[in-house]
Coordinates of C-alpha atoms in Angstrom, one line a residue:
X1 CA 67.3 36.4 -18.0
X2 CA 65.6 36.9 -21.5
X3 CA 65.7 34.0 -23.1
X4 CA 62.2 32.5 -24.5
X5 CA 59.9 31.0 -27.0
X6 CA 57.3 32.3 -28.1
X7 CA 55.4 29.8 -30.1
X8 CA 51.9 28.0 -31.1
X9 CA 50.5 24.7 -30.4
X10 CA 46.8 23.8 -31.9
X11 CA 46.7 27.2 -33.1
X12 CA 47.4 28.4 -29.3
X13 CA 49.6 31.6 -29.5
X14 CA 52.6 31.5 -26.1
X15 CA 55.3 32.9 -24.8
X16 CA 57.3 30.5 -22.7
X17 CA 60.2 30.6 -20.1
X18 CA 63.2 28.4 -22.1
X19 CA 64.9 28.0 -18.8
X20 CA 62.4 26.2 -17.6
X21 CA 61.6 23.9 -20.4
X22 CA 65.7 22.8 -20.0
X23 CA 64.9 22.2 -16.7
X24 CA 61.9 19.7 -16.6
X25 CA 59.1 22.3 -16.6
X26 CA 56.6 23.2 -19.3
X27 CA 54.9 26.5 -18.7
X28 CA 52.7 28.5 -21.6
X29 CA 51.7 31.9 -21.0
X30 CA 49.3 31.8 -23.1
X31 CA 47.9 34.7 -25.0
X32 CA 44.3 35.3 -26.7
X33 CA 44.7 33.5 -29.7
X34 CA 43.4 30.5 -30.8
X35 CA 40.5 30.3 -29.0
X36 CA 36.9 30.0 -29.9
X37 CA 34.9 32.9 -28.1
X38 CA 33.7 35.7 -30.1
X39 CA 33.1 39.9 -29.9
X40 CA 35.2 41.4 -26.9
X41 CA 36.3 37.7 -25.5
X42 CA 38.3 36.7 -29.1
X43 CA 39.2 34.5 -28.9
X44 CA 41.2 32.2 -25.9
X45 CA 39.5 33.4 -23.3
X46 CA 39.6 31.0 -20.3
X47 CA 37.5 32.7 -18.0
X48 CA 33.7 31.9 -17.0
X49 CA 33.1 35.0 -15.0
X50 CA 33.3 37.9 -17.3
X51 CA 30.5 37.2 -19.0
X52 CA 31.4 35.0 -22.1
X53 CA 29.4 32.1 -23.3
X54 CA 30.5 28.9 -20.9
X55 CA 30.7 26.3 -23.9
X56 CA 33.0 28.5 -25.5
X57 CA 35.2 28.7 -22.3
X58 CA 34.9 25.1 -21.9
X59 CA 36.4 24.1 -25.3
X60 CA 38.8 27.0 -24.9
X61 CA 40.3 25.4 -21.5
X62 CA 39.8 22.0 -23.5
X63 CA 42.3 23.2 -25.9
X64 CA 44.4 25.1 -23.4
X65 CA 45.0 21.4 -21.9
X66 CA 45.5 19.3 -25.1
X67 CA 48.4 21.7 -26.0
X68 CA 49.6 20.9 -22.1
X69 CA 49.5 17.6 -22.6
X70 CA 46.9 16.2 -20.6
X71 CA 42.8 15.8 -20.2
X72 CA 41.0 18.6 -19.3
X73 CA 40.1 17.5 -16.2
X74 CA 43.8 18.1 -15.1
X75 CA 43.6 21.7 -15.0
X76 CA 44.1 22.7 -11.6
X77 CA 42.6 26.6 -11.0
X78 CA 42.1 28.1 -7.9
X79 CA 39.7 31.5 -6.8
X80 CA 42.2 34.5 -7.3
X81 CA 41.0 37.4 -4.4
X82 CA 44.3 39.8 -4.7
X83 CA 45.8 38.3 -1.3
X84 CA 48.9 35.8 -0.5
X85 CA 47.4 32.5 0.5
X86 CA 49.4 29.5 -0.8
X87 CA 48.0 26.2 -1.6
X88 CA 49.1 22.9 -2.2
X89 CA 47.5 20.9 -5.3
X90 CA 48.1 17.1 -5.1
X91 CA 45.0 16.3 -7.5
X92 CA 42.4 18.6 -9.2
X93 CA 40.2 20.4 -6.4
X94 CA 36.3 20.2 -6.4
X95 CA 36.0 23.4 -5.0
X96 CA 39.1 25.7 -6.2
X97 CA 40.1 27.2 -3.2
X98 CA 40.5 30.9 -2.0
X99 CA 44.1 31.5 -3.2
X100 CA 46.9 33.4 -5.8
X101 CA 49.2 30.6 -5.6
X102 CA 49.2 26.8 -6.1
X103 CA 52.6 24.4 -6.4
X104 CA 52.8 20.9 -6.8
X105 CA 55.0 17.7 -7.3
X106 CA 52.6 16.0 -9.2
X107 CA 53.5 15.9 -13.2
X108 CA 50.2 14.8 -14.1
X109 CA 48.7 18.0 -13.1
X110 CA 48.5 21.6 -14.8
X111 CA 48.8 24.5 -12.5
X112 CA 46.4 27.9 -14.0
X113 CA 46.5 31.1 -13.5
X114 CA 44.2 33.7 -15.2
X115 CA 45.1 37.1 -15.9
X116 CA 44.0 40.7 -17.5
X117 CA 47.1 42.8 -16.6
X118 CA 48.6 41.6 -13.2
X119 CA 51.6 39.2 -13.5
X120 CA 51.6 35.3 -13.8
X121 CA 54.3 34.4 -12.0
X122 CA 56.0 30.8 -12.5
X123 CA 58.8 29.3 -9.9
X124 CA 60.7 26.2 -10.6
X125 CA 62.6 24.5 -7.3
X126 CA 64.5 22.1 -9.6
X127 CA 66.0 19.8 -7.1
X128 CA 62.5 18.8 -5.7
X129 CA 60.2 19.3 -8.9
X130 CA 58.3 21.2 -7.2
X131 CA 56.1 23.5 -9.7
X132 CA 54.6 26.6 -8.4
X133 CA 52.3 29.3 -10.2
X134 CA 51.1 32.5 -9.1
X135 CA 49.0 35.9 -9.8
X136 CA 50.7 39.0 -8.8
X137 CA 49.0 42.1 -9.5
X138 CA 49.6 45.6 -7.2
X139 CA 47.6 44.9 -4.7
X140 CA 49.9 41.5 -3.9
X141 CA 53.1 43.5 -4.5
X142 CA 52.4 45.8 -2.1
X143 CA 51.7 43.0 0.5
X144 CA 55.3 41.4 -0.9
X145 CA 53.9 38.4 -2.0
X146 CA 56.6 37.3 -4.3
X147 CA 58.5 37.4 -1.2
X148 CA 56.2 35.4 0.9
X149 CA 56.3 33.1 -2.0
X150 CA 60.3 32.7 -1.9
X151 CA 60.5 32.5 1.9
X152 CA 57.6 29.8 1.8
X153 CA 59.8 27.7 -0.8
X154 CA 62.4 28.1 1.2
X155 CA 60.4 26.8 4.3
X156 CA 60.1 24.2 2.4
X157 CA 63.7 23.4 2.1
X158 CA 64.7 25.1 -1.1
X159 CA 67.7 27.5 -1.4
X160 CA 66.3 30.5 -2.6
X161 CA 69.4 31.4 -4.9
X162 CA 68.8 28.4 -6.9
X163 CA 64.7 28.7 -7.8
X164 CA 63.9 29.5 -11.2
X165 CA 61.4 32.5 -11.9
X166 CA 59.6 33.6 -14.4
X167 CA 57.2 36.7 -15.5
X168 CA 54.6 36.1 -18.1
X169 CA 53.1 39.1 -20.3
X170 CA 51.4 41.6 -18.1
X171 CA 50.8 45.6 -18.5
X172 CA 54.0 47.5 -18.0
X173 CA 55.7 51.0 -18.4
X174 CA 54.6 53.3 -20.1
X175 CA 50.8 52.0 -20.1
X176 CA 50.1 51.2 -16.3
X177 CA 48.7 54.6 -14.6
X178 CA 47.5 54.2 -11.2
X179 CA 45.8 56.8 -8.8
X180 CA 47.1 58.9 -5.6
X181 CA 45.8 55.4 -3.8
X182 CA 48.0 53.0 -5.2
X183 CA 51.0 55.7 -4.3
X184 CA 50.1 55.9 -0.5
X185 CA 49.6 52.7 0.3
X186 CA 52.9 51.6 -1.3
X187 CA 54.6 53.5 1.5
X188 CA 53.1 50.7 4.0
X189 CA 56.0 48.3 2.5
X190 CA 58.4 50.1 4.7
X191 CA 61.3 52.4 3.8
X192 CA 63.4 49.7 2.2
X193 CA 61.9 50.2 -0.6
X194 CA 61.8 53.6 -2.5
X195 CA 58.3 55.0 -4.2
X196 CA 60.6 57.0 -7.0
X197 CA 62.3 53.4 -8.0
X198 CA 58.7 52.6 -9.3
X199 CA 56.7 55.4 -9.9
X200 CA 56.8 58.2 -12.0
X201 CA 54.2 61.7 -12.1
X202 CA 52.4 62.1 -15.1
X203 CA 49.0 64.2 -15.3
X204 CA 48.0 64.2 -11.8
X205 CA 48.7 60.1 -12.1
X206 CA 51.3 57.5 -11.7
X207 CA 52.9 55.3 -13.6
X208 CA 53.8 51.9 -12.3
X209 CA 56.6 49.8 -12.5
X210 CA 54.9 46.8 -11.5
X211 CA 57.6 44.0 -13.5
X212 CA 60.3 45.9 -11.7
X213 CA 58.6 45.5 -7.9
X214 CA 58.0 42.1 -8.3
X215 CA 61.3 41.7 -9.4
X216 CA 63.5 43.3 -6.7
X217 CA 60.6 41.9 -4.1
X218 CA 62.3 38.5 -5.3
X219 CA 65.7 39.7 -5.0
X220 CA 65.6 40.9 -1.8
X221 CA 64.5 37.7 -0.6
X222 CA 66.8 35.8 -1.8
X223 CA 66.6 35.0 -5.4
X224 CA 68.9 35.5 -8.0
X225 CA 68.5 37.7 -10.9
X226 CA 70.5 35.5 -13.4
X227 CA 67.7 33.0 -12.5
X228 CA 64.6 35.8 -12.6
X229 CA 63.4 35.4 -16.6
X230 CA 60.7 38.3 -17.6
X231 CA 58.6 38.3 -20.8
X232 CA 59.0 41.1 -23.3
X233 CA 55.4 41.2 -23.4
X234 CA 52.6 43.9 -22.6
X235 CA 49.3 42.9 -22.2
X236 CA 48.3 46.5 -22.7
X237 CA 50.2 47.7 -25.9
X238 CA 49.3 44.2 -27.9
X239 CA 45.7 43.9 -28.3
X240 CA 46.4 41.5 -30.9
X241 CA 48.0 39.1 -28.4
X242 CA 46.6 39.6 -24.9
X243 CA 43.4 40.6 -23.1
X244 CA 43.5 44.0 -21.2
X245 CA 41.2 44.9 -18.6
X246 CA 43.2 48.4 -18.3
X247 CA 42.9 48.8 -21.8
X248 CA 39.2 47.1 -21.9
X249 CA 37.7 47.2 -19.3
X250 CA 35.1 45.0 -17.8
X251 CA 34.6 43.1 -20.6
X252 CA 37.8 41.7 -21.4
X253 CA 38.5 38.0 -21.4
X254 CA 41.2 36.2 -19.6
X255 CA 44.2 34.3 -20.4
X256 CA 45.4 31.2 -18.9
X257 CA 48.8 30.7 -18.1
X258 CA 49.6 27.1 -17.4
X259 CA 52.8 25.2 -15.9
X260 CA 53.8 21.0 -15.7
X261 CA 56.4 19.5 -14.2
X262 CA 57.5 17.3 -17.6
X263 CA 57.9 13.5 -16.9
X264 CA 61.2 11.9 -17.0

C-alpha cells in the first residue's frame, strides 16, 4: 500500500497515510519544516533534549498541535529507550512514561512519536478506534516489536488481518550502514528470518533494510500487506525535509509524528 498525501498545514510540511484518513484517523508525519528553531535544529524540531532553545520547541509542538486540531496540552509523548513497553494513554501523562508505544480510544488526544532515522510506526484497529503510535528503530526490530505490537492488539481483541499500518519517513536503503554488531545480534531473532533478506556487504559494513524488517515482522504476525502502507520518504537522502541523526549527528533536531482518532 502506497497511497498518501503529502501536504502542509500552518506552513507544517507532512506526509500522511490516506488509508487512514478514510478510515477515521488523522496521522502527520511530520517533517522539519515550518518550524521556528534555527542553525542545525531548522526549523520543526520537536525535541527538548538535543540541545535546542526550549521556547522555540515549545511554539514548535504548539504549532505541531494546532495543525492536529487540538490545544497543546493534548499532546500525549512518552520517554522513547529502544525497548517494547506498551502503554495505554487515556489523558495526557504528567510524567511521560518509559515506553516506544502509546494507543488510545480517546479522540481528544494526540499520540507523538519523535524520530531521527528509526521508524514512526502508526496502527489503526478500525472496528474499536483504537489509535496506536510507535518508534521502531534496529534495536526494537531485532527484539520484534512490531510483532509484540500486533500480537498485543490482537490480545486485545482485534483480528490482526484487518489492522491498518503505516511507516512514516525514516533512513532507508541505500543510506543505512550498520556495523559487524548490528549483523550478529540479528541472528538472535532466530532462523526464521534470514540476515541476507536484509543486509547487504559493502566496505567492511552493512547495509540495512530496516523498512523491509519491520514490515515482514508484521506479516508474520499476522497482518496483511494490502493493509501495510510505507512512506516513500528518507530521512537521510532529504535534508530539506527531515532531520538525520545518521546524516547529522548529535545535533540534529527531531520530528514529531502525530496520530488522532477523528471525531464522528
Amino acid at each position: 500500500m502506497v497511497s498518501g498525501m503529502p501536504g502542509s498545514s500552518s506552513g507544517i510540511w507532512f506526509d500522511s497515510p490516506l488509508p487512514f484518513y478514510e478510515k477515521g484517523a488523522l496521522v502527520m508525519f511530520c517533517g522539519r519544516r515550518g518550524g521556528t528553531s534555527k542553525g542545525p535544529y531548522e526549523s520543526l524540531n520537536a525535541s527538548y533534549k538535543v540541545g535546542d532553545d526550549p521556547k522555540a520547541v515549545a511554539r514548535n509542538r504548539e504549532m505541531i498541535a494546532r495543525a492536529m486540531g487540538v490545544d497543546p496540552g493534548r499532546l500525549v509523548t512518552m520517554r522513547q529507550v529502544h525497548g517494547t513497553a506498551i502503554v495505554e494513554a487515556n489523558e495526557p501523562f504528567d510524567d511521560p512514561p518509559l515506553a516506544d508505544a502509546l494507543y488510545t480510544t480517546n479522540p481528544e488526544l494526540v499520540l507523538c512519536v519523535l524520530t531521527a532515522d528509526c521508524i514512526p510506526l502508526a496502527a489503526f484497529w478500525t472496528e474499536a478506534r483504537l489509535l496506536l503510535m510507535a518508534h521502531v528503530g534496529w534495536r526494537g526490530a531485532l527484539q520484534r516489536f512490531p510483532e509484540l505490537i500486533v500480537r498485543h492488539l490482537k490480545g486485545l481483541g482485534a483480528d490482526a488481518h484487518d489492522l491498518l499500518f503505516a511507516l512514516g519517513p525514516s533512513i532507508k536503503r541505500p543510506w543505512y550502514m550498520v556495523g559487524e554488531d548490528v549483523r550478529q545480534r540479528f541472528d538472535r531473532l532466530a532462523d526464521s528470518y534470514r540476515a541476507e533478506d536484509y543486509f547487504t556487504d559493502i566496505d567492511g559494513g552493512f547495509i540495512f533494510d530496516l523498512t523491509k524488517l519491520v514490515v515482514d515482522q508484521l506479516k508474520r504476525a499476522g497482518a496483511n500487506r494490502e493493509n501495510i502502507w510505507v512512506s516513500e520518504y528518507c530521512t537521510f537522502f532529504r535534508p530539506d525535509l527531515f532531520f538525520s541523526y545518521r546524516r547529522d549527528g548529535k545535533r540534529s533536531g527531531r520530528q514529531m509524528s502525530c496520530g488522532r482518532i477523528m471525531a464522528r
